[in-house]
PDB file of C-alpha atoms and ligand atoms in Angstrom:
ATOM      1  CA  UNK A   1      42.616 -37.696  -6.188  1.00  0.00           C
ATOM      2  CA  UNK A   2      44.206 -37.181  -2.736  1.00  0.00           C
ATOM      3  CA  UNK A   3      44.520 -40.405  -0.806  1.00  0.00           C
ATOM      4  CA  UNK A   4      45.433 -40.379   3.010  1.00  0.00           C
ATOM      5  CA  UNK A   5      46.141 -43.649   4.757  1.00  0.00           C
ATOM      6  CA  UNK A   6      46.635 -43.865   8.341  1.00  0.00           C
ATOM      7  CA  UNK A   7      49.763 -45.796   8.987  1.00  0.00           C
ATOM      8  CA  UNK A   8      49.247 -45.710  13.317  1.00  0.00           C
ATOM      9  CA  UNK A   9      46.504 -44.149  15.532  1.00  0.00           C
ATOM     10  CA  UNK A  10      49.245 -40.781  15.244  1.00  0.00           C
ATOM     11  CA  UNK A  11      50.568 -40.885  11.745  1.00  0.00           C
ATOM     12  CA  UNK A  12      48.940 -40.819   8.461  1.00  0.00           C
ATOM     13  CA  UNK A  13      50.990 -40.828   4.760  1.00  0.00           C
ATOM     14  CA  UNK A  14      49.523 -38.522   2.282  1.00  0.00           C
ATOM     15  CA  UNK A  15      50.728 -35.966  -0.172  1.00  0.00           C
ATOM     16  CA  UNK A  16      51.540 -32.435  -0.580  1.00  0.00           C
ATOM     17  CA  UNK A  17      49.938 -30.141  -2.820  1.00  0.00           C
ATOM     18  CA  UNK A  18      52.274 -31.384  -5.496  1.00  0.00           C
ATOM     19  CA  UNK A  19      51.925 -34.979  -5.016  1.00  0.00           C
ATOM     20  CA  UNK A  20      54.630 -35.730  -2.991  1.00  0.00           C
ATOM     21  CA  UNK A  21      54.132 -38.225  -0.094  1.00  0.00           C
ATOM     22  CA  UNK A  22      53.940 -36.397   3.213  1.00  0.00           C
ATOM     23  CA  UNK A  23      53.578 -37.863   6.983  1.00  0.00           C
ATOM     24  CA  UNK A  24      51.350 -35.829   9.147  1.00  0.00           C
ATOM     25  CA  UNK A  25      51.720 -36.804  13.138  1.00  0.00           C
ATOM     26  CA  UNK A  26      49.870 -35.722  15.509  1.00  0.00           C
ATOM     27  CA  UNK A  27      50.206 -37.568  18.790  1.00  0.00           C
ATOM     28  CA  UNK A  28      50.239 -36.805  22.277  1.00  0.00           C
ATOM     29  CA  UNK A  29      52.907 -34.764  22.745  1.00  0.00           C
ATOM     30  CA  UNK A  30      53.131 -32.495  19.006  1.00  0.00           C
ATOM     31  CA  UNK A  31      52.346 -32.077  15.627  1.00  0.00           C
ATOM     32  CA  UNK A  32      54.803 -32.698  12.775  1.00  0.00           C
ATOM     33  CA  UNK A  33      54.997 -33.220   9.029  1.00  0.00           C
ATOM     34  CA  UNK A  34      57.701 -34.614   7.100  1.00  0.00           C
ATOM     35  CA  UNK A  35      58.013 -34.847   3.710  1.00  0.00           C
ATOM     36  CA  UNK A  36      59.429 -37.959   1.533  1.00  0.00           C
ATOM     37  CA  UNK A  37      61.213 -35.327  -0.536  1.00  0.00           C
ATOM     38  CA  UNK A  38      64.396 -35.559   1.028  1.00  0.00           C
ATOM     39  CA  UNK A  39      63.687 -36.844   4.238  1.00  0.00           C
ATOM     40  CA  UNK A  40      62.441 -33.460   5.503  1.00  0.00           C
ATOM     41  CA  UNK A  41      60.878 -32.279   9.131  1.00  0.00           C
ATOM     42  CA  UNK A  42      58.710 -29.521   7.247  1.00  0.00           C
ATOM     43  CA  UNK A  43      57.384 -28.694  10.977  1.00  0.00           C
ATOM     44  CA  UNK A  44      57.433 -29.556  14.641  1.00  0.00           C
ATOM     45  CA  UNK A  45      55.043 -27.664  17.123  1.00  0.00           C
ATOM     46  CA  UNK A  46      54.227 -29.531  20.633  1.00  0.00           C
ATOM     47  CA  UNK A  47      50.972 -28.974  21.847  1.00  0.00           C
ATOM     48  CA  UNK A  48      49.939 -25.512  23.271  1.00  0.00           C
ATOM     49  CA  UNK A  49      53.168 -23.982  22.141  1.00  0.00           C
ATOM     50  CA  UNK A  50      54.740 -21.401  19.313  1.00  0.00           C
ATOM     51  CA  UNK A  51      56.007 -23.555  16.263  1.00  0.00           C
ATOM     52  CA  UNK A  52      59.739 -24.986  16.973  1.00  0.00           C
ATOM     53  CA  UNK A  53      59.987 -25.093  12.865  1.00  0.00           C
ATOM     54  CA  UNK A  54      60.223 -22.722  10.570  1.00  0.00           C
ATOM     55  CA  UNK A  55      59.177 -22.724   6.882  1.00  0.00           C
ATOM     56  CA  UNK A  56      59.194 -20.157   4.756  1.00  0.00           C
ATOM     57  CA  UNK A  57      55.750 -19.092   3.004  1.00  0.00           C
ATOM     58  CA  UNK A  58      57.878 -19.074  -0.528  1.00  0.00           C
ATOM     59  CA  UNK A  59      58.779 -22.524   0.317  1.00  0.00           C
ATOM     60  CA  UNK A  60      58.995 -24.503  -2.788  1.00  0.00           C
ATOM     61  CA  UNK A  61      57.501 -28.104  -2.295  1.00  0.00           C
ATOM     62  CA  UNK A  62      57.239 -29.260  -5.912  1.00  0.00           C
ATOM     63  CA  UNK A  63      60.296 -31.522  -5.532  1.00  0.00           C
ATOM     64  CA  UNK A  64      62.401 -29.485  -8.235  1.00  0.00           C
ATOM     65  CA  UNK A  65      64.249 -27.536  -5.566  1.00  0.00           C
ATOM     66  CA  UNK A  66      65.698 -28.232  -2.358  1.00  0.00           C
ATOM     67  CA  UNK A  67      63.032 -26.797   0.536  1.00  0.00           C
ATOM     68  CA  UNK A  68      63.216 -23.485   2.051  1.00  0.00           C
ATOM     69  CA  UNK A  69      62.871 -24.542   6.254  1.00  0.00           C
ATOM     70  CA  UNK A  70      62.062 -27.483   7.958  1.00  0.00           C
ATOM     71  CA  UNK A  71      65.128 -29.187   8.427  1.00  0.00           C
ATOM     72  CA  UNK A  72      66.926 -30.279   5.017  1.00  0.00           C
ATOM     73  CA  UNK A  73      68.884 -33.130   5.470  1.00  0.00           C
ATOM     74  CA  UNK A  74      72.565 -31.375   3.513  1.00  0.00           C
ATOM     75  CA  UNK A  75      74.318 -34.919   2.320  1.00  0.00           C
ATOM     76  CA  UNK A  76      77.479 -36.212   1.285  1.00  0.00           C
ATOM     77  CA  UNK A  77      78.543 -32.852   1.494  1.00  0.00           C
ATOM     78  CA  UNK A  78      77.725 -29.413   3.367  1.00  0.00           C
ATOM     79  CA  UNK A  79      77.778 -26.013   1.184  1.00  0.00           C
ATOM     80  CA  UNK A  80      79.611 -26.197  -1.761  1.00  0.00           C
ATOM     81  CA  UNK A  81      81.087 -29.355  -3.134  1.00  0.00           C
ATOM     82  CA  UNK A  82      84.813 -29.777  -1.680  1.00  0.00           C
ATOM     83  CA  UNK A  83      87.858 -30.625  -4.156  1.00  0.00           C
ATOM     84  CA  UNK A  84      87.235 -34.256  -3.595  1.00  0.00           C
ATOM     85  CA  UNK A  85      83.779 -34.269  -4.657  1.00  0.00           C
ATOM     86  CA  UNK A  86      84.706 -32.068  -7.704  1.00  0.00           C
ATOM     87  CA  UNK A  87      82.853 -28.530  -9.106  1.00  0.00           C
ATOM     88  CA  UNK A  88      79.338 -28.432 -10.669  1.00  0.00           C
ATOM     89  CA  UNK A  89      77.294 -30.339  -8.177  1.00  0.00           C
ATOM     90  CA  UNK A  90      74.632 -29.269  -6.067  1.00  0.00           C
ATOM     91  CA  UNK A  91      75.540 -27.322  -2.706  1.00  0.00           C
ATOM     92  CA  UNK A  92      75.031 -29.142   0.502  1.00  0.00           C
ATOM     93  CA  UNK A  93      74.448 -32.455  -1.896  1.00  0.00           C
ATOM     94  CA  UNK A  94      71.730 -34.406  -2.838  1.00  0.00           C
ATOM     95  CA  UNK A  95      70.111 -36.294  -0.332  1.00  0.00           C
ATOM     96  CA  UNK A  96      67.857 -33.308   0.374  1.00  0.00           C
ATOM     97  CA  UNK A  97      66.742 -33.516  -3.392  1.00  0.00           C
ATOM     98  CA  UNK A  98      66.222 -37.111  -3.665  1.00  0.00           C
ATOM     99  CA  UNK A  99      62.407 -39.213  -2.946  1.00  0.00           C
ATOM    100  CA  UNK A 100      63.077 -41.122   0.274  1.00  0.00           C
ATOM    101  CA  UNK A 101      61.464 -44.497   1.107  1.00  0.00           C
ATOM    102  CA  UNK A 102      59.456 -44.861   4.451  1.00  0.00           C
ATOM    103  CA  UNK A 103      60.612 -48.123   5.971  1.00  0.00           C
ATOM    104  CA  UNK A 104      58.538 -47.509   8.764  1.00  0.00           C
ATOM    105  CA  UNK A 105      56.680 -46.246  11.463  1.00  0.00           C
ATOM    106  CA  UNK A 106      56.077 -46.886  15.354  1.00  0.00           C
ATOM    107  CA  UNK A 107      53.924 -45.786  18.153  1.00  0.00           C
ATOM    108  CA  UNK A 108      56.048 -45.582  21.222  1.00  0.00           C
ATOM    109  CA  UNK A 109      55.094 -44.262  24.766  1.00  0.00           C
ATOM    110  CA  UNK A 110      57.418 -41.526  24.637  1.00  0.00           C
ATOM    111  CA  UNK A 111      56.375 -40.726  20.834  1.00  0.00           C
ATOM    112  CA  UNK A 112      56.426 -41.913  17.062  1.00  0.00           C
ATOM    113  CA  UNK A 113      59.264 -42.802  15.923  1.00  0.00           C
ATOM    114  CA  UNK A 114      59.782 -42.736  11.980  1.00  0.00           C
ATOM    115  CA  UNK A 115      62.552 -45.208   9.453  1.00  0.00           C
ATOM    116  CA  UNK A 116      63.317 -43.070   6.622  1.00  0.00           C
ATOM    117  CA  UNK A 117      66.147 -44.427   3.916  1.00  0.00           C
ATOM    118  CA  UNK A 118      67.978 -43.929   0.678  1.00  0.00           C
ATOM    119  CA  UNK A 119      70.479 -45.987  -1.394  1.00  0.00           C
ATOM    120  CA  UNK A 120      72.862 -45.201  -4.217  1.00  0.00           C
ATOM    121  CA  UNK A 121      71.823 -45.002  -7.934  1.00  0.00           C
ATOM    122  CA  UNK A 122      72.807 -44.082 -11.036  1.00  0.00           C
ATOM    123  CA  UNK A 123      71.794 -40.751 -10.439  1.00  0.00           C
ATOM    124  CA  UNK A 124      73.946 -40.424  -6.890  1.00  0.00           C
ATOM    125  CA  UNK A 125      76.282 -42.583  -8.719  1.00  0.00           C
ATOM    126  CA  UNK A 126      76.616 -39.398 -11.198  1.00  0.00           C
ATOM    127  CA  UNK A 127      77.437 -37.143  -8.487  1.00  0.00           C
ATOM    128  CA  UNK A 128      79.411 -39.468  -6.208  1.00  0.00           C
ATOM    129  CA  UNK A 129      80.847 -42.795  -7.168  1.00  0.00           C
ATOM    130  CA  UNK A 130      79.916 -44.203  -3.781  1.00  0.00           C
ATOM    131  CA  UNK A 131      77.468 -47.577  -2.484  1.00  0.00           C
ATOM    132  CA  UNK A 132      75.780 -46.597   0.855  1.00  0.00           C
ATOM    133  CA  UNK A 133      72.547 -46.741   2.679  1.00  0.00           C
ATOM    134  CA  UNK A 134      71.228 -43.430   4.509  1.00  0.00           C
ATOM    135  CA  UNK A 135      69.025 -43.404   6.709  1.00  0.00           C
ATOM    136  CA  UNK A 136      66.865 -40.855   9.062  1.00  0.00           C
ATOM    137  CA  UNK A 137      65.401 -41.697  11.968  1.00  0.00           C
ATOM    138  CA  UNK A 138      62.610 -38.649  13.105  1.00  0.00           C
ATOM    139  CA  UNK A 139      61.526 -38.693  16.647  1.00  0.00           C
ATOM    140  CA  UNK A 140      58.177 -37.031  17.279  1.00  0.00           C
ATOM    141  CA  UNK A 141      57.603 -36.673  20.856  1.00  0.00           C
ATOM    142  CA  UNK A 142      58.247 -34.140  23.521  1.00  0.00           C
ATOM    143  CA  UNK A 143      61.531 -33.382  22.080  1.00  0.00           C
ATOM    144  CA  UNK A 144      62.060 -33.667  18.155  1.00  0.00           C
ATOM    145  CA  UNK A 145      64.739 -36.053  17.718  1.00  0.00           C
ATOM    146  CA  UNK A 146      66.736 -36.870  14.437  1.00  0.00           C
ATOM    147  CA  UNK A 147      70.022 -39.545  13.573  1.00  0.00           C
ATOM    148  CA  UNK A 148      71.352 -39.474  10.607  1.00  0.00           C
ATOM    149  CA  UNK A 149      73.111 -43.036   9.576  1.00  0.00           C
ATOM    150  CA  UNK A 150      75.771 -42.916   6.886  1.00  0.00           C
ATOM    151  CA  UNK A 151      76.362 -46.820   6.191  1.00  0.00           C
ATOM    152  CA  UNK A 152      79.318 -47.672   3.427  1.00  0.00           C
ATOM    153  CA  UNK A 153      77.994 -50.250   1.120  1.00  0.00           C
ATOM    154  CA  UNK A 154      80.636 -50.968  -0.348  1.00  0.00           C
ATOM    155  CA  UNK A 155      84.527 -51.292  -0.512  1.00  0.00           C
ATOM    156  CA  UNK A 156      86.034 -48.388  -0.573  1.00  0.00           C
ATOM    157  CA  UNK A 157      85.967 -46.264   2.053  1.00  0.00           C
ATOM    158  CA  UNK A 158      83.527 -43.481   1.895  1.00  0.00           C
ATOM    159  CA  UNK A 159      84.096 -39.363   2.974  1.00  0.00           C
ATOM    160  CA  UNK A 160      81.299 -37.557   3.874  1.00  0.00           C
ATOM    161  CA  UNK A 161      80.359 -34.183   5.764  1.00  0.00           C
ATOM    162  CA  UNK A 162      76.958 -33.378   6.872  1.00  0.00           C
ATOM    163  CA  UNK A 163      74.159 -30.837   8.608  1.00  0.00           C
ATOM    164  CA  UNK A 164      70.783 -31.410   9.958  1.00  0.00           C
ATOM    165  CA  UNK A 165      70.245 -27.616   8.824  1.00  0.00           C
ATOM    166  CA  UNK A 166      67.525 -27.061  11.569  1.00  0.00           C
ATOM    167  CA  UNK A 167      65.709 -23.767  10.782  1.00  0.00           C
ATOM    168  CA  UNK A 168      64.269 -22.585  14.335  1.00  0.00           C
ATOM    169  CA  UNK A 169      61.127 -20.335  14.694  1.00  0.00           C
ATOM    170  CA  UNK A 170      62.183 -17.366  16.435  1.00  0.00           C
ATOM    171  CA  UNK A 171      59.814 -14.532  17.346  1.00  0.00           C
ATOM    172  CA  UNK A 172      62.283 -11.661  16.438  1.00  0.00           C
ATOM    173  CA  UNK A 173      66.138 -11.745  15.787  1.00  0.00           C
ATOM    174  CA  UNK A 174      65.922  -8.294  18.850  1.00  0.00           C
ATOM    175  CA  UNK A 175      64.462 -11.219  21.437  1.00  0.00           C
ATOM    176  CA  UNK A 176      67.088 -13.876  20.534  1.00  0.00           C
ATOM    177  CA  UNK A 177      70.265 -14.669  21.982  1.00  0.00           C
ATOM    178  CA  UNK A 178      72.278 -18.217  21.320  1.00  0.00           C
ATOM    179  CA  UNK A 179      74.765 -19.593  24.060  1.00  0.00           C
ATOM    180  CA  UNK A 180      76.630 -22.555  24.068  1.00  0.00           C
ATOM    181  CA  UNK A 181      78.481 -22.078  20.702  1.00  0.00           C
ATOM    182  CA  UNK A 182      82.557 -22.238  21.762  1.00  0.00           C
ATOM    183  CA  UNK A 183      84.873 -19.420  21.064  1.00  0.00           C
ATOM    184  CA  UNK A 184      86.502 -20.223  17.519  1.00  0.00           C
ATOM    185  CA  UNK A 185      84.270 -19.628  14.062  1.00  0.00           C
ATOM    186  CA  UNK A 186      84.840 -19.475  10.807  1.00  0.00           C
ATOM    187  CA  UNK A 187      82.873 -16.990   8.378  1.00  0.00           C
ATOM    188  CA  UNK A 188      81.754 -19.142   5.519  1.00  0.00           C
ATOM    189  CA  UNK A 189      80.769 -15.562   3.108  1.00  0.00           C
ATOM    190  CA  UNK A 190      83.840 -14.699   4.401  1.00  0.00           C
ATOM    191  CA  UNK A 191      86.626 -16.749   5.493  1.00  0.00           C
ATOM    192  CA  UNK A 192      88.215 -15.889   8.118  1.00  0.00           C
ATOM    193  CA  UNK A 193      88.635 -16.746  11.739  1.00  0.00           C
ATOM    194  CA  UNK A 194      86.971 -15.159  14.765  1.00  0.00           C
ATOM    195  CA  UNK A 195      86.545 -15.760  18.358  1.00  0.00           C
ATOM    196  CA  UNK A 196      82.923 -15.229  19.528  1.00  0.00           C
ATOM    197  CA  UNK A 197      82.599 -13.062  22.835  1.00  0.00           C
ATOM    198  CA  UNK A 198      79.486 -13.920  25.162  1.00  0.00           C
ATOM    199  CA  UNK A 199      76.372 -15.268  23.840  1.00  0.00           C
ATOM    200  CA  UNK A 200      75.486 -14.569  20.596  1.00  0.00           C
ATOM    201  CA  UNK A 201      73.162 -11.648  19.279  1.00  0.00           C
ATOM    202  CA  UNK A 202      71.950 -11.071  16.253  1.00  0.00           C
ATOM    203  CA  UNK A 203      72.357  -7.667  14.519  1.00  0.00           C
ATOM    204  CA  UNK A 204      72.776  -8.610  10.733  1.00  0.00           C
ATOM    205  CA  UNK A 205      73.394 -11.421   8.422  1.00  0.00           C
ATOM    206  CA  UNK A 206      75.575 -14.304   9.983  1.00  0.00           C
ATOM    207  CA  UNK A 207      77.053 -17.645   8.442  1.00  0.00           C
ATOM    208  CA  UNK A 208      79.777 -18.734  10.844  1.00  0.00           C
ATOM    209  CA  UNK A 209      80.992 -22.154  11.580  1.00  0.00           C
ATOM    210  CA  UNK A 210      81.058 -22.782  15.059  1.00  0.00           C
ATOM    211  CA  UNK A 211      84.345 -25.459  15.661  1.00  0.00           C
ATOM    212  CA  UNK A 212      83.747 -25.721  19.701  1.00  0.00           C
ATOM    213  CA  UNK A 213      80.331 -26.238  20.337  1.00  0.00           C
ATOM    214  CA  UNK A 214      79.280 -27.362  23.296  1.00  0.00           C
ATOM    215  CA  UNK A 215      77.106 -30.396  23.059  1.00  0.00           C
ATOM    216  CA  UNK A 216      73.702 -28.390  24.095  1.00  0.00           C
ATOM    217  CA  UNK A 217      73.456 -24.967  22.011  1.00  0.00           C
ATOM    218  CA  UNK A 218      70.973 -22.861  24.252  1.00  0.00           C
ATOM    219  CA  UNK A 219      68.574 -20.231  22.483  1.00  0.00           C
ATOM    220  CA  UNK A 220      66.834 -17.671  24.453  1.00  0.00           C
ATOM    221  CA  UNK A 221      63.934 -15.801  22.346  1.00  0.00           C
ATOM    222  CA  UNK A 222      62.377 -13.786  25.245  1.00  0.00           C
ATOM    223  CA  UNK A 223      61.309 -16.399  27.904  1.00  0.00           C
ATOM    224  CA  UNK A 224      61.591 -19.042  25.596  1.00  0.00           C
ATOM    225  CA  UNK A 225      64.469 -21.346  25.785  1.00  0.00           C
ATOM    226  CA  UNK A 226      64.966 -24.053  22.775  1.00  0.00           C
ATOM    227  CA  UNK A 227      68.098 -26.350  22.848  1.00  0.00           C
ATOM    228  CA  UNK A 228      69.899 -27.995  20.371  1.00  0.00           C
ATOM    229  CA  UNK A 229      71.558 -30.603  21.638  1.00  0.00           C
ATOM    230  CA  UNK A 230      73.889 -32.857  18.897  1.00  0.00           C
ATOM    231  CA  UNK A 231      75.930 -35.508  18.729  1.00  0.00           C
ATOM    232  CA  UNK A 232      79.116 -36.476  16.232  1.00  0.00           C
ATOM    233  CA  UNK A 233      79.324 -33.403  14.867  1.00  0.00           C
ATOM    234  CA  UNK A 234      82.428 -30.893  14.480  1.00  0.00           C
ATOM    235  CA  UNK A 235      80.641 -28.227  14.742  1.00  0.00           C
ATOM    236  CA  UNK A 236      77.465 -26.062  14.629  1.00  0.00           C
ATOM    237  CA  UNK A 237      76.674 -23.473  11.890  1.00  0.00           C
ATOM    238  CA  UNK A 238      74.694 -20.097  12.846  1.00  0.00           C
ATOM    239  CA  UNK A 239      72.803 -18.798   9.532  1.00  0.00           C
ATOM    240  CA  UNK A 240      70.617 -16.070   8.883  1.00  0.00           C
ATOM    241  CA  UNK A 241      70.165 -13.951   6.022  1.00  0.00           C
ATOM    242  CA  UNK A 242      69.111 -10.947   7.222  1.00  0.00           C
ATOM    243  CA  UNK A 243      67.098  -8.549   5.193  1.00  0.00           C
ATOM    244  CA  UNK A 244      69.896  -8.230   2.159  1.00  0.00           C
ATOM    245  CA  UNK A 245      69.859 -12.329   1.858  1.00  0.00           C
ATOM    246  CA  UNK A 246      66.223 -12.835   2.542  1.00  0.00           C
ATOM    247  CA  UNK A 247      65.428 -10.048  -0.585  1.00  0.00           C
ATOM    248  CA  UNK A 248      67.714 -11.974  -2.708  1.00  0.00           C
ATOM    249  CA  UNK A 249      66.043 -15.421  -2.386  1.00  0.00           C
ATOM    250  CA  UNK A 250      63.080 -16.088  -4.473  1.00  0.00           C
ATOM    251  CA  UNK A 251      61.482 -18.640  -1.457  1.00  0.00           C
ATOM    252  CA  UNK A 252      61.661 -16.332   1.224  1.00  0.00           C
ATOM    253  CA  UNK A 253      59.835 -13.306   1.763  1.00  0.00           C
ATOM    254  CA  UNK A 254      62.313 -10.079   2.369  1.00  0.00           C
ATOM    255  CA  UNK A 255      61.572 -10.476   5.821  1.00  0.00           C
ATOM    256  CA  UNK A 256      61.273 -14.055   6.270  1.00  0.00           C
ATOM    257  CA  UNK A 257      64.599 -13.975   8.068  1.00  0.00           C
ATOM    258  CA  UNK A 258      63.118 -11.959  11.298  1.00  0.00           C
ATOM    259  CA  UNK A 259      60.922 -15.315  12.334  1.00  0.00           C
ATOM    260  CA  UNK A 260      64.333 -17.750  11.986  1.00  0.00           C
ATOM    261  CA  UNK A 261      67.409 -18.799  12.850  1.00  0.00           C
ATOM    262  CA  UNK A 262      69.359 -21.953  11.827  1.00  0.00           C
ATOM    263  CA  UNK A 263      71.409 -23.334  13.993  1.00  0.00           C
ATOM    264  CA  UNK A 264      72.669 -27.009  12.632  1.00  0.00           C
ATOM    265  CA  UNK A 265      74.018 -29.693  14.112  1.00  0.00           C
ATOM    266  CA  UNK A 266      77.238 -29.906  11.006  1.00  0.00           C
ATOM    267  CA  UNK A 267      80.358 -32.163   9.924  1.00  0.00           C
ATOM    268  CA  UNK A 268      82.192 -29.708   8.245  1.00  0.00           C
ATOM    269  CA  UNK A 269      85.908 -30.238   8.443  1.00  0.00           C
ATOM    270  CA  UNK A 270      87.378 -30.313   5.178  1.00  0.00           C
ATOM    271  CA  UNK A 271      88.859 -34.101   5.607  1.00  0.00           C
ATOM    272  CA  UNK A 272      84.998 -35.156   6.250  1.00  0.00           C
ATOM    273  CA  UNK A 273      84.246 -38.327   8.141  1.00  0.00           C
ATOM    274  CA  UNK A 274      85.875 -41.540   6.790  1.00  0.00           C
ATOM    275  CA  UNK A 275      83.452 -44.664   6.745  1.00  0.00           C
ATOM    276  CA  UNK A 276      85.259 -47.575   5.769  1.00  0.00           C
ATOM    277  CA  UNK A 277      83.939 -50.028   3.744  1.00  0.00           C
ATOM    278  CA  UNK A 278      81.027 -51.901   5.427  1.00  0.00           C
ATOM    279  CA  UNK A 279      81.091 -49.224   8.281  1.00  0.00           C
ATOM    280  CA  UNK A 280      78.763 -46.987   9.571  1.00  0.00           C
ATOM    281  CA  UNK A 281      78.491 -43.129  11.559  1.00  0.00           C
ATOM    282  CA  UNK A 282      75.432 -41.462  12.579  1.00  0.00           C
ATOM    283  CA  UNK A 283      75.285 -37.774  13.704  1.00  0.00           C
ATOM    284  CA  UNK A 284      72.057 -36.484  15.130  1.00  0.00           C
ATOM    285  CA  UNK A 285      70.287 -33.681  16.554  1.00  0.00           C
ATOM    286  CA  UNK A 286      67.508 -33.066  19.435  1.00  0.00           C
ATOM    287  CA  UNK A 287      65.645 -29.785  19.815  1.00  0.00           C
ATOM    288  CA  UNK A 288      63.719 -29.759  22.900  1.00  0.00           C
TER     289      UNK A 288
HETATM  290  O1  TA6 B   1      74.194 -23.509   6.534  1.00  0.00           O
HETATM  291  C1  TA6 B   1      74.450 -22.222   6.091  1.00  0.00           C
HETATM  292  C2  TA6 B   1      74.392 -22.199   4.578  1.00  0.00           C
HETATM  293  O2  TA6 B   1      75.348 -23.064   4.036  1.00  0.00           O
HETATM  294  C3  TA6 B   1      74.573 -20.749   4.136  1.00  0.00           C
HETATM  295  O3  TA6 B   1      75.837 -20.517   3.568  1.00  0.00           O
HETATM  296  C4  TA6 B   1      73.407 -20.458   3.267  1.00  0.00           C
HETATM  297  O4  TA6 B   1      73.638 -20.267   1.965  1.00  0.00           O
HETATM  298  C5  TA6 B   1      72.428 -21.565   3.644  1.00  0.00           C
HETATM  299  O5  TA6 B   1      73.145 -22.636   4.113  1.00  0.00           O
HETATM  300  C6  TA6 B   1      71.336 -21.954   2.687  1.00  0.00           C
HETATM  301  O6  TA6 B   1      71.796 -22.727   1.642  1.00  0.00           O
HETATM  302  P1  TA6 B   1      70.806 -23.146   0.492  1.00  0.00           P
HETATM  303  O7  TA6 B   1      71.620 -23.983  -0.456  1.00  0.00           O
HETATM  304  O8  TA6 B   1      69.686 -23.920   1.123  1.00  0.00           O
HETATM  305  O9  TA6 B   1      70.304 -21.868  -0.136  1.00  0.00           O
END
């Protein structure tokens, strides 16, 4: 039996076609839905406008993989484990994988404003021998806002790196055209070191760390303009698949990657962020 309960006059909690508990806003400014299941934005499209959010029609939403779009939450660690973490555990982490708790929800004038959280267990425990609290805050309004607060529970210190892995609804990768991202990248298929000339376009399959963003990433798709604007993070990462990476992914169609474009607010230096014991860091994102 599906049971919806409306939490505000703007938000109601049901679930998903699998079960899963879901949050459907609709308020003044935009629509949204995020999912429990890792804390994810599965959409975000204001009122009388395109979809800022993609998700791709293959999108799993049973909760036995990590989501295809939206914006997955990547925690303790982004891509691949790193040496300190060790080999064998899931890329980008597990917070995107893990049930979240709804700690609340608020009407506000400038939009809803939604408490997501997660704590250690012994399944994190498993992965990462670390206490902590994480929690999301989701912003619904004219802008989509999202902070990210890593709090050390206990007393060690903790190392973490991090992306709010936005996936951005383009309307063709020919139309789009990204400034703002700094000079210096990184190749992540490939590593090696580039310097970016001009604004970026997009002619293939990219995955490039961005180490000297500017604060507000700027993406022109015709005469639309979207901006990512972030905060504590190292860098930005630029990802699309293109038609070889798109083909190889069994939740994405083969041409799933002509309607996006990630661009994610990232901590992705290898020496992470240190939180010592009892501390606390937040990185967040805005698209507007
Ligand atoms: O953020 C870019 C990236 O790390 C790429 O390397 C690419 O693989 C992508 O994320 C998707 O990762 P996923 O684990 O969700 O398939």
């Amino acid at each position: 039996m599906q049971l919806t309960r409306s939490l505000t006059t703007r938000c109601s909690l049901g679930q998903d076609v699998a079960g899963l508990p879901l949050l459907t806003i609709d308020n003044d400014f935009a629509k949204a839905r995020v999912s429990l299941f890792g804390a994810h934005v599965l959409s975000y499209q204001r009122h009388g406008e395109p979809a800022s959010i993609w998700l791709s029609d293959k999108a799993v939403l049973d909760g036995n993989k990590p989501i295809r779009g939206g914006i997955p939450v990547c925690w303790p660690w982004f891509g691949q484990p790193p040496a300190r973490v060790g080999s064998g555990k899931p890329a980008h982490g597990f917070a995107r994988t893990t049930l979240w708790s709804l700690d609340g929800v608020s009407e506000r004038n400038d939009g809803t404003l939604i408490h997501l959280s997660m704590r250690d267990s012994e399944a994190t425990h498993a992965l990462w021998p670390h206490s902590f609290t994480l929690e999301l805050d989701v912003m619904v309004g004219k802008a989509l806002s999202l902070v990210l607060t890593t709090r050390n529970t206990g007393n060690a210190p903790l190392i973490y790196s991090a992306a709010l892995h936005s996936y951005l609804h383009i309307s063709a990768p020919e139309n789009v055209s990204v400034a703002g991202l700094g000079e210096l990248y990184t190749g992540i298929l490939i590593p090696r070191e580039a310097r970016q000339q001009g604004d970026l376009r997009l002619h293939g399959a990219i995955d490039r760390i961005y180490h000297q963003p500017e604060s507000t990433i700027t993406v022109r798709d015709g005469k639309r303009i979207t901006q990512v604007v972030s905060s504590n993070n190292d860098s930005v990462v630029v990802w699309t698949p293109w038609l070889e990476g798109a083909t190889a992914m069994a939740d994405m169609s083969s041409d799933g990657y002509r309607t996006m474009l990630c661009v994610e607010a990232a901590i992705t230096d290898q020496a992470g962020v240190t939180v010592p014991s009892e501390g606390e860091h937040y990185l967040s994102t805005t698209i507007i």
